[in-house]
JSON list of C-alpha atoms in Angstrom, two decimals:
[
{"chain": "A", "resi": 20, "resn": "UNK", "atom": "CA", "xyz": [73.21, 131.94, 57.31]},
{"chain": "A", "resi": 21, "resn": "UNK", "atom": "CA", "xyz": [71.18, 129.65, 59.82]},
{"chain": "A", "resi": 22, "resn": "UNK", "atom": "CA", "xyz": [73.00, 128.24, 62.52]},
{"chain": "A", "resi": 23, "resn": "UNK", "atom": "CA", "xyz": [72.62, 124.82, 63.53]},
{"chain": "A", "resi": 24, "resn": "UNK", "atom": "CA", "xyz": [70.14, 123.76, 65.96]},
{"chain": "A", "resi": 25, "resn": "UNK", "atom": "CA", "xyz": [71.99, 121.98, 68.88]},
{"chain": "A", "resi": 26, "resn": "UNK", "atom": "CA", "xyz": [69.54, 119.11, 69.54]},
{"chain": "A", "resi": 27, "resn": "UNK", "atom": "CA", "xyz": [70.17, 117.21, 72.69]},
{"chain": "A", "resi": 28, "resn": "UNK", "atom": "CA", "xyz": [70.17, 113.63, 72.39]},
{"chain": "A", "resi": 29, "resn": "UNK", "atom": "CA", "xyz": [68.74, 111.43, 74.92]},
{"chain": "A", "resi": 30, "resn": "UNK", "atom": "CA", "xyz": [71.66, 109.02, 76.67]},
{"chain": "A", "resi": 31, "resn": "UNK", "atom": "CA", "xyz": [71.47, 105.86, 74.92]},
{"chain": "A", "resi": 32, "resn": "UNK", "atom": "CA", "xyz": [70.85, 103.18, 78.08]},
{"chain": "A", "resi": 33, "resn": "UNK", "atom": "CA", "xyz": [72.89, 99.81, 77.46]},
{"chain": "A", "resi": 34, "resn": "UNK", "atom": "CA", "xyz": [72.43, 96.37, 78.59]},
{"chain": "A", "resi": 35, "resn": "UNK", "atom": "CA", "xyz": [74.59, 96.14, 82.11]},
{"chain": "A", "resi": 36, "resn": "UNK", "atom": "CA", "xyz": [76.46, 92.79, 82.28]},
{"chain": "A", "resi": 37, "resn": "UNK", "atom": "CA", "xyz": [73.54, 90.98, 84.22]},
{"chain": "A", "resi": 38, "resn": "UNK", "atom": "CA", "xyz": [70.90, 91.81, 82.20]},
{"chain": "A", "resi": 39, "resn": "UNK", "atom": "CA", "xyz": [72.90, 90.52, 78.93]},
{"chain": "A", "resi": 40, "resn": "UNK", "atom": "CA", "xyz": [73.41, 87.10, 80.86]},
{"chain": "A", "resi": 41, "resn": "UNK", "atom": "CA", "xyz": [69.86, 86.97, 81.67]},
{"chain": "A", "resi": 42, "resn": "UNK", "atom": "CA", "xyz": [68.59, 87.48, 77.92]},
{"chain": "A", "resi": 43, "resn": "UNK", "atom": "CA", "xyz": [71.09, 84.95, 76.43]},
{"chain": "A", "resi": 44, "resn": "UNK", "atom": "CA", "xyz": [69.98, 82.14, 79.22]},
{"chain": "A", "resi": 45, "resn": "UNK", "atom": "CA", "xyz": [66.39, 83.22, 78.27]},
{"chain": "A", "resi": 46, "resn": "UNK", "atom": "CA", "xyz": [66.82, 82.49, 74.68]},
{"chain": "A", "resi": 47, "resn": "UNK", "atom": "CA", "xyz": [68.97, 79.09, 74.80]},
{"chain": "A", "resi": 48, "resn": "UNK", "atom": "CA", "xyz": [66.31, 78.16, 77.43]},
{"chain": "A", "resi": 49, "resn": "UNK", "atom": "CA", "xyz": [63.26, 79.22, 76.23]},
{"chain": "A", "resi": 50, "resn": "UNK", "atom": "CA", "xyz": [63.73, 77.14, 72.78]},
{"chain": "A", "resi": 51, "resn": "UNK", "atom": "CA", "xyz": [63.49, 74.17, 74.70]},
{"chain": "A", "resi": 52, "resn": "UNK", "atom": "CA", "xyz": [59.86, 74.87, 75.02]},
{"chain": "A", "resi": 53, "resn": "UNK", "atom": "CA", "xyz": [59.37, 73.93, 71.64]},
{"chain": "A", "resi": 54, "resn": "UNK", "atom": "CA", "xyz": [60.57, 69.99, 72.84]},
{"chain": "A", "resi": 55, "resn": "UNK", "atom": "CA", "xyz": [58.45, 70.68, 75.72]},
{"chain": "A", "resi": 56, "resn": "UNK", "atom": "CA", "xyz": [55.12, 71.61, 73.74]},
{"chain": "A", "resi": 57, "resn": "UNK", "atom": "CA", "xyz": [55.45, 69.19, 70.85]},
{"chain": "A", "resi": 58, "resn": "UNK", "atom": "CA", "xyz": [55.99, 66.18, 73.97]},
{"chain": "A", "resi": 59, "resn": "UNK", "atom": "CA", "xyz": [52.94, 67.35, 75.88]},
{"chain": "A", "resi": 60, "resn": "UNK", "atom": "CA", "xyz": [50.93, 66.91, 72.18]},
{"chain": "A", "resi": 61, "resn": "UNK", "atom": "CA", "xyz": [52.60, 63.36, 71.70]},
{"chain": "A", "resi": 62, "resn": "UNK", "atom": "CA", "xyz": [51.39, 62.98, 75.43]},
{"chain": "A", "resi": 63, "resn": "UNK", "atom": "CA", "xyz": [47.95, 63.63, 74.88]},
{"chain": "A", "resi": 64, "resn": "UNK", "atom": "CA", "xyz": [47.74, 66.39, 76.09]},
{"chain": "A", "resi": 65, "resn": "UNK", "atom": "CA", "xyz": [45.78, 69.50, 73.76]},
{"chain": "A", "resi": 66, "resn": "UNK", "atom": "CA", "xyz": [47.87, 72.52, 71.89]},
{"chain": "A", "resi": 67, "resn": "UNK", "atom": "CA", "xyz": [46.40, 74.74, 74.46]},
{"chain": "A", "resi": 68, "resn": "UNK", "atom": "CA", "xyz": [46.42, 72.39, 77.61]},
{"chain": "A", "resi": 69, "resn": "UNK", "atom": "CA", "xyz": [50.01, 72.22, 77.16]},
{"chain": "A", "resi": 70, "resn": "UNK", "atom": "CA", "xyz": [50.53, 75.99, 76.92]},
{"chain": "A", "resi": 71, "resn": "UNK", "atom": "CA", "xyz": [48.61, 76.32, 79.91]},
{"chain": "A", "resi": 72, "resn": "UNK", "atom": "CA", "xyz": [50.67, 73.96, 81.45]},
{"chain": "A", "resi": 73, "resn": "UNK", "atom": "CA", "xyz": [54.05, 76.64, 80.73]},
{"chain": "A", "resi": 74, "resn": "UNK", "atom": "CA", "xyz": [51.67, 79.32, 81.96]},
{"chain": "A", "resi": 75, "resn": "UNK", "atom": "CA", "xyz": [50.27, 78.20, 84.93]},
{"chain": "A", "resi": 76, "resn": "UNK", "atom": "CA", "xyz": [53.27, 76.06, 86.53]},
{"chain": "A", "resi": 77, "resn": "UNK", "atom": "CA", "xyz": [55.95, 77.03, 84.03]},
{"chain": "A", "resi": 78, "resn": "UNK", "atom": "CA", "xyz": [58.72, 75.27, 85.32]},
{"chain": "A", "resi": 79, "resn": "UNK", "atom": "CA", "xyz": [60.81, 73.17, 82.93]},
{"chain": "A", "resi": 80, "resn": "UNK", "atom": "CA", "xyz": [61.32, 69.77, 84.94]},
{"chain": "A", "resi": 81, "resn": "UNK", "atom": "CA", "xyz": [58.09, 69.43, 86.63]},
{"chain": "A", "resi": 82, "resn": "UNK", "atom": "CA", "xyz": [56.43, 70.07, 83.29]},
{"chain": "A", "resi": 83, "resn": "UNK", "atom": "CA", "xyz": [58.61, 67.00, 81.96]},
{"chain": "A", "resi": 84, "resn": "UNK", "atom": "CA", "xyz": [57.69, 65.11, 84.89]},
{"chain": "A", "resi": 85, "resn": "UNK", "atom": "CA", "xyz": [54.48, 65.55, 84.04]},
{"chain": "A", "resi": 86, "resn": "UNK", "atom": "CA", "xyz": [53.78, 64.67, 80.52]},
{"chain": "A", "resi": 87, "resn": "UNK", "atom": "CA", "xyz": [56.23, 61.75, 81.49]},
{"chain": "A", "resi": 88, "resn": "UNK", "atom": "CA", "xyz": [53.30, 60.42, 83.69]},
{"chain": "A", "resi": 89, "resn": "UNK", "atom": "CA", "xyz": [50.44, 61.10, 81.99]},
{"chain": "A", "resi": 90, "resn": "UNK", "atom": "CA", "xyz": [52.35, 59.74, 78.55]},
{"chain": "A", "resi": 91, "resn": "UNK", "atom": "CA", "xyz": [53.06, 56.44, 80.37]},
{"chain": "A", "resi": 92, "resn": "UNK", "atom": "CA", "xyz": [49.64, 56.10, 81.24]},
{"chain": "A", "resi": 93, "resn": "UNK", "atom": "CA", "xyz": [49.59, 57.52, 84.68]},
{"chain": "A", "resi": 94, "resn": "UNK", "atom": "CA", "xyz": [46.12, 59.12, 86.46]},
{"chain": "A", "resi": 95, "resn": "UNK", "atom": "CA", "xyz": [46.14, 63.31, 86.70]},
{"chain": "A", "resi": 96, "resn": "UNK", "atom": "CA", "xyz": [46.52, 62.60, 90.26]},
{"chain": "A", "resi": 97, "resn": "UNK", "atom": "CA", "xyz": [50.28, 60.64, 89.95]},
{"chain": "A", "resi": 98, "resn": "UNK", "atom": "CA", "xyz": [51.23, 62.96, 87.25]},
{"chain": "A", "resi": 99, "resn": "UNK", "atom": "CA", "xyz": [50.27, 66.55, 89.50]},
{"chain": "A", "resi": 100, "resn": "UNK", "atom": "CA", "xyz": [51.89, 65.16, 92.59]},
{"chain": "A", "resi": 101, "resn": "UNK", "atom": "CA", "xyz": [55.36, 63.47, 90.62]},
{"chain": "A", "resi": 102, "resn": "UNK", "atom": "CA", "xyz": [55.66, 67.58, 89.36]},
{"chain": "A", "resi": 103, "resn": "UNK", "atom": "CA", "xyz": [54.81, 68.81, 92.75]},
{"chain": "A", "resi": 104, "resn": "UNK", "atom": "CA", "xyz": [58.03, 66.79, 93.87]},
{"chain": "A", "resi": 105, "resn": "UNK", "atom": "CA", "xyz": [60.11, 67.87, 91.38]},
{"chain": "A", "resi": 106, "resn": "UNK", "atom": "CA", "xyz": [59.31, 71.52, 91.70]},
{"chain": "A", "resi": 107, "resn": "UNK", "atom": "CA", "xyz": [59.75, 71.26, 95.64]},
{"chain": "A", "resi": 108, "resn": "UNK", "atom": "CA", "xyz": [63.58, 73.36, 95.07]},
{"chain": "A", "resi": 109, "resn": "UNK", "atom": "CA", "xyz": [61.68, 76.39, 93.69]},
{"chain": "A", "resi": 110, "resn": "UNK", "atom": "CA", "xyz": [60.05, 76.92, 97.61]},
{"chain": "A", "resi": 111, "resn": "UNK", "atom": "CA", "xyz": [64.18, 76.87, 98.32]},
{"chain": "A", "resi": 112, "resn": "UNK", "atom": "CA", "xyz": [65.04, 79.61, 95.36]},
{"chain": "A", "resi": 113, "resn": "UNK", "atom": "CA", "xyz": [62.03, 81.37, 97.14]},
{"chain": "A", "resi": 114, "resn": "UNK", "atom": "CA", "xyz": [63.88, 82.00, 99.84]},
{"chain": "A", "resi": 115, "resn": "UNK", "atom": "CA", "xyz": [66.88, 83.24, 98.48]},
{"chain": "A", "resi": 116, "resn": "UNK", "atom": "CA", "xyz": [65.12, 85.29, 95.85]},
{"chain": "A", "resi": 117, "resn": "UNK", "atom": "CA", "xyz": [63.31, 86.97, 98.64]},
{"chain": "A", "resi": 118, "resn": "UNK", "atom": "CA", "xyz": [66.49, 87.72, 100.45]},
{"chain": "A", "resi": 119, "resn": "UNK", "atom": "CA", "xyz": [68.00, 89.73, 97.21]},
{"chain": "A", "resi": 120, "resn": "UNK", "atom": "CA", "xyz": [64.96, 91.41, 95.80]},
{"chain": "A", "resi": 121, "resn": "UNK", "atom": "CA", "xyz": [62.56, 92.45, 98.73]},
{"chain": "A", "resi": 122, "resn": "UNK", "atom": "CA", "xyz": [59.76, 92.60, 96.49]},
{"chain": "A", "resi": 123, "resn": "UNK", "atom": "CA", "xyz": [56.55, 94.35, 97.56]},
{"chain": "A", "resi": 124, "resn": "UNK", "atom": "CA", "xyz": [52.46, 94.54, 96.25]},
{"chain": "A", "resi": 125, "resn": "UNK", "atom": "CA", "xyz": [52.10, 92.72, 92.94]},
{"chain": "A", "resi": 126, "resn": "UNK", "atom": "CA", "xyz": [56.16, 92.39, 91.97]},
{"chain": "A", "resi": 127, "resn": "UNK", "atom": "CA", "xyz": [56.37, 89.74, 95.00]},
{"chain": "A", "resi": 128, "resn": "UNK", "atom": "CA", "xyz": [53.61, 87.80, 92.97]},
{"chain": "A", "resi": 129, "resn": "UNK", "atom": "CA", "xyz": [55.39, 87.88, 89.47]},
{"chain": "A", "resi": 130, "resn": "UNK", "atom": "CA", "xyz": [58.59, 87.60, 91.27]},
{"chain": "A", "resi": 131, "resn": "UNK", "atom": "CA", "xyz": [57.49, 83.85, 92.79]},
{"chain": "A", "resi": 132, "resn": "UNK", "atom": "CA", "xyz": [56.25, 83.04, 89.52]},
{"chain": "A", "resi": 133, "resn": "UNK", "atom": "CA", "xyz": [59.69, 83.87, 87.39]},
{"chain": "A", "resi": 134, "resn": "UNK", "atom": "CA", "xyz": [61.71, 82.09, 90.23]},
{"chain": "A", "resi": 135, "resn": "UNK", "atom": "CA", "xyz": [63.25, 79.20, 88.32]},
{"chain": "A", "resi": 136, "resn": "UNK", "atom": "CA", "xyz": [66.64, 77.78, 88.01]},
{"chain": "A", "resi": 137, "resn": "UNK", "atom": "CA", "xyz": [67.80, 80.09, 84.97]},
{"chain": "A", "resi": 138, "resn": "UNK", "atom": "CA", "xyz": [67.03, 83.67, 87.31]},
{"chain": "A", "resi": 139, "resn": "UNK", "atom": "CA", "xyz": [68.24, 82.08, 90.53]},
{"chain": "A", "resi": 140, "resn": "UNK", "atom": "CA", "xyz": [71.61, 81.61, 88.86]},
{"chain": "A", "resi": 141, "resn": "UNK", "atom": "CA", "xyz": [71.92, 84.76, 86.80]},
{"chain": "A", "resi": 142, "resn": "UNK", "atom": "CA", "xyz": [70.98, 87.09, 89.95]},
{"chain": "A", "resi": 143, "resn": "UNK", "atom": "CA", "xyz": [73.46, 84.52, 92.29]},
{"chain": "A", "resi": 144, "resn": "UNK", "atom": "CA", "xyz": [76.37, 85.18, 89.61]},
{"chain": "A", "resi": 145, "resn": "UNK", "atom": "CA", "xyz": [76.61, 88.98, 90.50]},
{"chain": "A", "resi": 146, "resn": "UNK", "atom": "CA", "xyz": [78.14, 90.22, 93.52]},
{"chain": "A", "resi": 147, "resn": "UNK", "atom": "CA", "xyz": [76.53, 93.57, 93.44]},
{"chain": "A", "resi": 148, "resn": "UNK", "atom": "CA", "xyz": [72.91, 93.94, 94.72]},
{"chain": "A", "resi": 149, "resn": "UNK", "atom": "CA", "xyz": [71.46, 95.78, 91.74]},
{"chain": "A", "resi": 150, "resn": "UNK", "atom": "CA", "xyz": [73.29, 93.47, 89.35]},
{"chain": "A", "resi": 151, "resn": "UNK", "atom": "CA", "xyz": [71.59, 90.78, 91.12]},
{"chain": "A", "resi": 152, "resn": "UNK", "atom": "CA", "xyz": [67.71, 92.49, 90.56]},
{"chain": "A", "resi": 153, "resn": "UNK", "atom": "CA", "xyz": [68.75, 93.34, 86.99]},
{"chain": "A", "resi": 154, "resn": "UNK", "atom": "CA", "xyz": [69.91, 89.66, 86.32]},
{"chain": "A", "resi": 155, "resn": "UNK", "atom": "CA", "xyz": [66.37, 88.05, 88.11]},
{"chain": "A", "resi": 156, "resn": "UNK", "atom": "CA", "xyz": [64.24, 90.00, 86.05]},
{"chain": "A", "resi": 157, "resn": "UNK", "atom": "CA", "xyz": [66.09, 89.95, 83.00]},
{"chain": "A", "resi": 158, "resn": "UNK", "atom": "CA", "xyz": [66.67, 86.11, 83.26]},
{"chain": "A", "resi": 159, "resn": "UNK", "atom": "CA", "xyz": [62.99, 85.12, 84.50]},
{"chain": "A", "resi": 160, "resn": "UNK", "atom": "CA", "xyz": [61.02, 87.34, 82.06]},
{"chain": "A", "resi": 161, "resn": "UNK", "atom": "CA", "xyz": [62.62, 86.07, 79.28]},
{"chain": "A", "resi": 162, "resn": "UNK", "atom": "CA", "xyz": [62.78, 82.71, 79.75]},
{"chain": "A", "resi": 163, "resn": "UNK", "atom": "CA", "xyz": [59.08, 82.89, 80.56]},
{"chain": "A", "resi": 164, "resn": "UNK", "atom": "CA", "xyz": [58.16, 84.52, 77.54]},
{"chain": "A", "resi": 165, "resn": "UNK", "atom": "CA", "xyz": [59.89, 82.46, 74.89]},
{"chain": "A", "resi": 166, "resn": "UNK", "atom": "CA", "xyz": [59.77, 79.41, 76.82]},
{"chain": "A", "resi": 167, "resn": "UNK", "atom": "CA", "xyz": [55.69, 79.72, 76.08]},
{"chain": "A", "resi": 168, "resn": "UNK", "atom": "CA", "xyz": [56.47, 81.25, 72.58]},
{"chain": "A", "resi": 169, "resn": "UNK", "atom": "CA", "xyz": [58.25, 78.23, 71.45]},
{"chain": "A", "resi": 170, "resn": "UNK", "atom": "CA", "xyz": [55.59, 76.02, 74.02]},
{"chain": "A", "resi": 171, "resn": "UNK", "atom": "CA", "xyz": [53.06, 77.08, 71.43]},
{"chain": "A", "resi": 172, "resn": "UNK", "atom": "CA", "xyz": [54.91, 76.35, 68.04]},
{"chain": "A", "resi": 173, "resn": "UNK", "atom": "CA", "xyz": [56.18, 72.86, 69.78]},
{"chain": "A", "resi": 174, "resn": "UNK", "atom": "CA", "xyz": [52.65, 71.95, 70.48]},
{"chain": "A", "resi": 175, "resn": "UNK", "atom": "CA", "xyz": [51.39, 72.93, 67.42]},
{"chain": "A", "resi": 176, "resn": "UNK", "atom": "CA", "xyz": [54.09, 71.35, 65.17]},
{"chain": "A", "resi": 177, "resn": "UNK", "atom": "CA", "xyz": [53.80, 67.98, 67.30]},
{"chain": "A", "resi": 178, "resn": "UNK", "atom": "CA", "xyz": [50.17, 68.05, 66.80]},
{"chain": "A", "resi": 179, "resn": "UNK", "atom": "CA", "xyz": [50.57, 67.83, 63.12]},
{"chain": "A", "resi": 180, "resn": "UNK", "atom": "CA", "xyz": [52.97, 64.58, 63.58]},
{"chain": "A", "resi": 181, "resn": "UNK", "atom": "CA", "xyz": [50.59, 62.42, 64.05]},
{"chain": "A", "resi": 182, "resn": "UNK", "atom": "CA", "xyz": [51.13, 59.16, 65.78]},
{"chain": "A", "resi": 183, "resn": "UNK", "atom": "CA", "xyz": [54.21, 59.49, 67.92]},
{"chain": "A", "resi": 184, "resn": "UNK", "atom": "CA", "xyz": [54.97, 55.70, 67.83]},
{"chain": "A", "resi": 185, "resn": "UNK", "atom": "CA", "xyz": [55.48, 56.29, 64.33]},
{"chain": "A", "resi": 186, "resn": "UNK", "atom": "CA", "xyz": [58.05, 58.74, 65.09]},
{"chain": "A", "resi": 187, "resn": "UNK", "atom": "CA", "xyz": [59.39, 57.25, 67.76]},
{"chain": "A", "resi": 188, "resn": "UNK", "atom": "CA", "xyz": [58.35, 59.50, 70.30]},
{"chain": "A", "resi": 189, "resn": "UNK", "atom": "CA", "xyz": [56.62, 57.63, 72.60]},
{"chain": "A", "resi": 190, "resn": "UNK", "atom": "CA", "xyz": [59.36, 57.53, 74.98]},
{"chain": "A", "resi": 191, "resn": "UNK", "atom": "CA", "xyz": [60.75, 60.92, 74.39]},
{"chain": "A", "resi": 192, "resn": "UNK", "atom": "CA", "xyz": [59.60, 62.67, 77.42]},
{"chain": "A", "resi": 193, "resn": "UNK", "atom": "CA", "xyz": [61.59, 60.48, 79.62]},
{"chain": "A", "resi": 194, "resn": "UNK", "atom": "CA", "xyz": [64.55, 60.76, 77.48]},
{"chain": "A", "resi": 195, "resn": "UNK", "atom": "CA", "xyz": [64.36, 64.95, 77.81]},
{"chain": "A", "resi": 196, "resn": "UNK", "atom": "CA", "xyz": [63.73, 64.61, 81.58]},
{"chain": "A", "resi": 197, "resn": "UNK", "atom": "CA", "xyz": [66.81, 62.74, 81.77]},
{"chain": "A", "resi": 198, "resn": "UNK", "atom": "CA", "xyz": [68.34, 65.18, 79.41]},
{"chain": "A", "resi": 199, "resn": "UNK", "atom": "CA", "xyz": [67.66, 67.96, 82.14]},
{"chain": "A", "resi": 200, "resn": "UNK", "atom": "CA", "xyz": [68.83, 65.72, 85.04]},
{"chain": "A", "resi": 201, "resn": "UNK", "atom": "CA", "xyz": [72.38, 64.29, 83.51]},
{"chain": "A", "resi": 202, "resn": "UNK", "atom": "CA", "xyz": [74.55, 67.51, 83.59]},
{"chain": "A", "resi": 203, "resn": "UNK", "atom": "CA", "xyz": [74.10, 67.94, 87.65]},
{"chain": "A", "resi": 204, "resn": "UNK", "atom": "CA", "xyz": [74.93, 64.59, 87.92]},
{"chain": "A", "resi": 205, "resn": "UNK", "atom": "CA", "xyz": [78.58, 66.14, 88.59]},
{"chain": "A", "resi": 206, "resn": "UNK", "atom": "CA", "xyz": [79.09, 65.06, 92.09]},
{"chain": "A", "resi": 207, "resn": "UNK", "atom": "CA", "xyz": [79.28, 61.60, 94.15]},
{"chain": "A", "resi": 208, "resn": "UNK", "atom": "CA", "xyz": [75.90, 62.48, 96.22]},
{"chain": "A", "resi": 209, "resn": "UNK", "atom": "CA", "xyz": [73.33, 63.51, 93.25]},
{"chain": "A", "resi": 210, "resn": "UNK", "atom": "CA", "xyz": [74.68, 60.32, 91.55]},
{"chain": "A", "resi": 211, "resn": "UNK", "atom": "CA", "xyz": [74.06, 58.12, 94.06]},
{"chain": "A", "resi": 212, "resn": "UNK", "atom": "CA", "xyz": [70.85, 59.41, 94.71]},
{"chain": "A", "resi": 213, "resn": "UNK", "atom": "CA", "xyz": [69.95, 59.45, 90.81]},
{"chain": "A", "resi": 214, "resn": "UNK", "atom": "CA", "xyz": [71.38, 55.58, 90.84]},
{"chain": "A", "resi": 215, "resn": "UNK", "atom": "CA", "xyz": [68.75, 54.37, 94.02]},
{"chain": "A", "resi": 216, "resn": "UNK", "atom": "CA", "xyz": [66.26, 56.24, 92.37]},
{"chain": "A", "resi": 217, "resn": "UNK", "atom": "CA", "xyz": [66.45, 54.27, 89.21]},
{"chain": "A", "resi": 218, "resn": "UNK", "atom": "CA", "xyz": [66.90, 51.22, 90.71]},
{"chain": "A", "resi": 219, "resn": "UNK", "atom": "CA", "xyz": [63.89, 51.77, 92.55]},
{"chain": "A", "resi": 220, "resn": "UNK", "atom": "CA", "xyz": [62.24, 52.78, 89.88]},
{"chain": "A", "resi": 221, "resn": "UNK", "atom": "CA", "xyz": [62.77, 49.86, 87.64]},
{"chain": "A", "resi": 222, "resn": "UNK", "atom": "CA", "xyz": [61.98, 47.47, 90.71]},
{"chain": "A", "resi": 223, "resn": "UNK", "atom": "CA", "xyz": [58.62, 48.53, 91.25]},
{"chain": "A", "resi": 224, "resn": "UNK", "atom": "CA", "xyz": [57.32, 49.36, 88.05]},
{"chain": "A", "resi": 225, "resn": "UNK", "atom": "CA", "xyz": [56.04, 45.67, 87.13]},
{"chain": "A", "resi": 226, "resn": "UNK", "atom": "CA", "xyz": [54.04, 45.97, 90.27]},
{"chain": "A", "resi": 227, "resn": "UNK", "atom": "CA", "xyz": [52.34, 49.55, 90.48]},
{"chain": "A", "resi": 228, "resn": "UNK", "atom": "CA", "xyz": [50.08, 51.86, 88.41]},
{"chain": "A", "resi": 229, "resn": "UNK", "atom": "CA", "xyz": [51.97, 54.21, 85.75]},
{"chain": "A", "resi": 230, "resn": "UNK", "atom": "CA", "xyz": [53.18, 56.99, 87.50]},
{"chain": "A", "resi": 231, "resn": "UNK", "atom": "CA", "xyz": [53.65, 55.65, 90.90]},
{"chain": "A", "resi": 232, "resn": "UNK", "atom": "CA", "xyz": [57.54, 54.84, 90.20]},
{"chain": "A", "resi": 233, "resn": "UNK", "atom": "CA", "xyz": [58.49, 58.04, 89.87]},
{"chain": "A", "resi": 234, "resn": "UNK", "atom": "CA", "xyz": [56.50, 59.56, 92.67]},
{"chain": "A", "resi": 235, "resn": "UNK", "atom": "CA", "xyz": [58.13, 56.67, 95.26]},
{"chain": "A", "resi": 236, "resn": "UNK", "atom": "CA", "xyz": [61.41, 57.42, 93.33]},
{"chain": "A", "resi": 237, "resn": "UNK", "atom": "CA", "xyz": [61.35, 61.25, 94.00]},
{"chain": "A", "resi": 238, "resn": "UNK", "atom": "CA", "xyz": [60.45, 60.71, 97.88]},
{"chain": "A", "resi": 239, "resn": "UNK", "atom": "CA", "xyz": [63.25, 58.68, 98.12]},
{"chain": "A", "resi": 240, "resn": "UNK", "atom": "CA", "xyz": [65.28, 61.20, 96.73]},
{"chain": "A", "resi": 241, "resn": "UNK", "atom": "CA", "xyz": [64.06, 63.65, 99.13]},
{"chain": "A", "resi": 242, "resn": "UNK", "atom": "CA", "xyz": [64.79, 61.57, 101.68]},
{"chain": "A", "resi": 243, "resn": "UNK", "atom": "CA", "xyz": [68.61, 60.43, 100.74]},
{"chain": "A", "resi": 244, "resn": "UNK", "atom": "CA", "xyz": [69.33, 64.26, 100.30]},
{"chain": "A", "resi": 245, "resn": "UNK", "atom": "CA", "xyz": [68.10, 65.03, 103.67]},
{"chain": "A", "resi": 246, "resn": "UNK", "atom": "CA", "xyz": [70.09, 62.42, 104.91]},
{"chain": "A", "resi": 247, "resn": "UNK", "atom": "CA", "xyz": [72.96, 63.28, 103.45]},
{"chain": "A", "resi": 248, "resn": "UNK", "atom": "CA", "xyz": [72.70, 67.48, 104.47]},
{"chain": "A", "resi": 249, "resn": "UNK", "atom": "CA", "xyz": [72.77, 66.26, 107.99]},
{"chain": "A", "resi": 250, "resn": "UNK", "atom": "CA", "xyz": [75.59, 63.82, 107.83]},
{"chain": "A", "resi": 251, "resn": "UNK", "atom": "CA", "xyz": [77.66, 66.63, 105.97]},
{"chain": "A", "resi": 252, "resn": "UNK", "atom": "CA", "xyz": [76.68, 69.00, 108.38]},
{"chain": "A", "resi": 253, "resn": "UNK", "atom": "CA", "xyz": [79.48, 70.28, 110.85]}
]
């Protein structure tokens, strides 16, 4: 009678705690790609200019800021420099993302390209330092690859829509910017800054190109919050 062949079985690795977080914010995040992709279309923008758009700068509110431009009629120029703005906090996450990882060779270059709000706050939730590596990676890899999965089918479903006034689209990339701005709106400071910004914003759009509102709008922004880190500051 044979005896049975003891086979050893390889440990079975599981998700740790971080990484889970970091693939469940990458999937509830990365489906908004397909609003972003089928806004850049209704923009004007091509199916695969606007998935080179979540390639190349692939960061959620700059890319809304702008397709908001060049939608409203705003030059390339207006449009690159209202994202450039609006992206400024990722040279901040930089920082701080440098500081838990230590990154070295080509890592340090996919590592400053995955640095958004959705790894930032996955690593920052852990306490432990590997926690925190497992979390950035797990978080910032998957958001960028379904957030320019679903870029793609966005695009390509709002290129098949047609006219977008039709739909009632034409104003739908400001309405999903302000959908990304509303829940930080939490404390007194970002809302007073959000209110001066609209007000300017509203003053001085009868009287300047497309796309100049929001670029005076976001410098004022800048400004208020510096003003306000140094008044705050002991």
């Amino acid at each position: 009678m044979k005896r049975p062949l003891n086979v050893a079985r390889a440990p079975h690795r599981r998700l740790t705690p971080a990484q889970k977080r970091g693939l469940s914010v990458g999937l509830a995040t990365g489906l908004y790609g397909i609003s972003f992709g089928a806004l850049a279309v209704v923009a004007g923008l091509s199916v695969w200019q606007a998935w080179a758009l979540s390639l190349l700068m692939f960061t959620g509110g700059s890319q809304f800021a702008f397709i908001g431009v060049v939608g409203g009629g705003g030059a390339l120029g207006a449009a690159a420099a209202a994202a450039s703005l609006v992206g400024v906090r990722n040279a901040v996450y930089g920082v701080t993302a440098n500081a838990m990882l230590r990154p070295q060779g080509w890592r340090k270059i996919l590592a400053a390209h995955v640095t958004i709000d959705e790894s930032i706050a996955v690593a920052s939730a852990s306490e432990d330092p590997a926690e925190e590596r497992r979390g950035f990676w797990a978080a910032g890899l998957a958001v960028f690859v379904l957030w320019n999965l679903f870029t793609l089918v966005g695009a390509m479903g709002g290129n098949a829509l047609g006219d977008p006034k039709a739909w009632g689209l034409d104003g739908a990339a400001v309405a999903a910017f302000l959908g990304l701005l509303w829940p930080r709106l939490k404390a007194r400071d970002p809302i007073v800054v959000a209110v001066v910004a609209a007000l300017v914003t509203v003053l001085v759009a009868p009287f300047v190109p497309p796309g100049i509102p929001i670029i005076l709008a976001a410098v004022l922004s800048v400004l208020i919050t510096v003003a306000q880190r140094r008044r705050n500051a002991p």
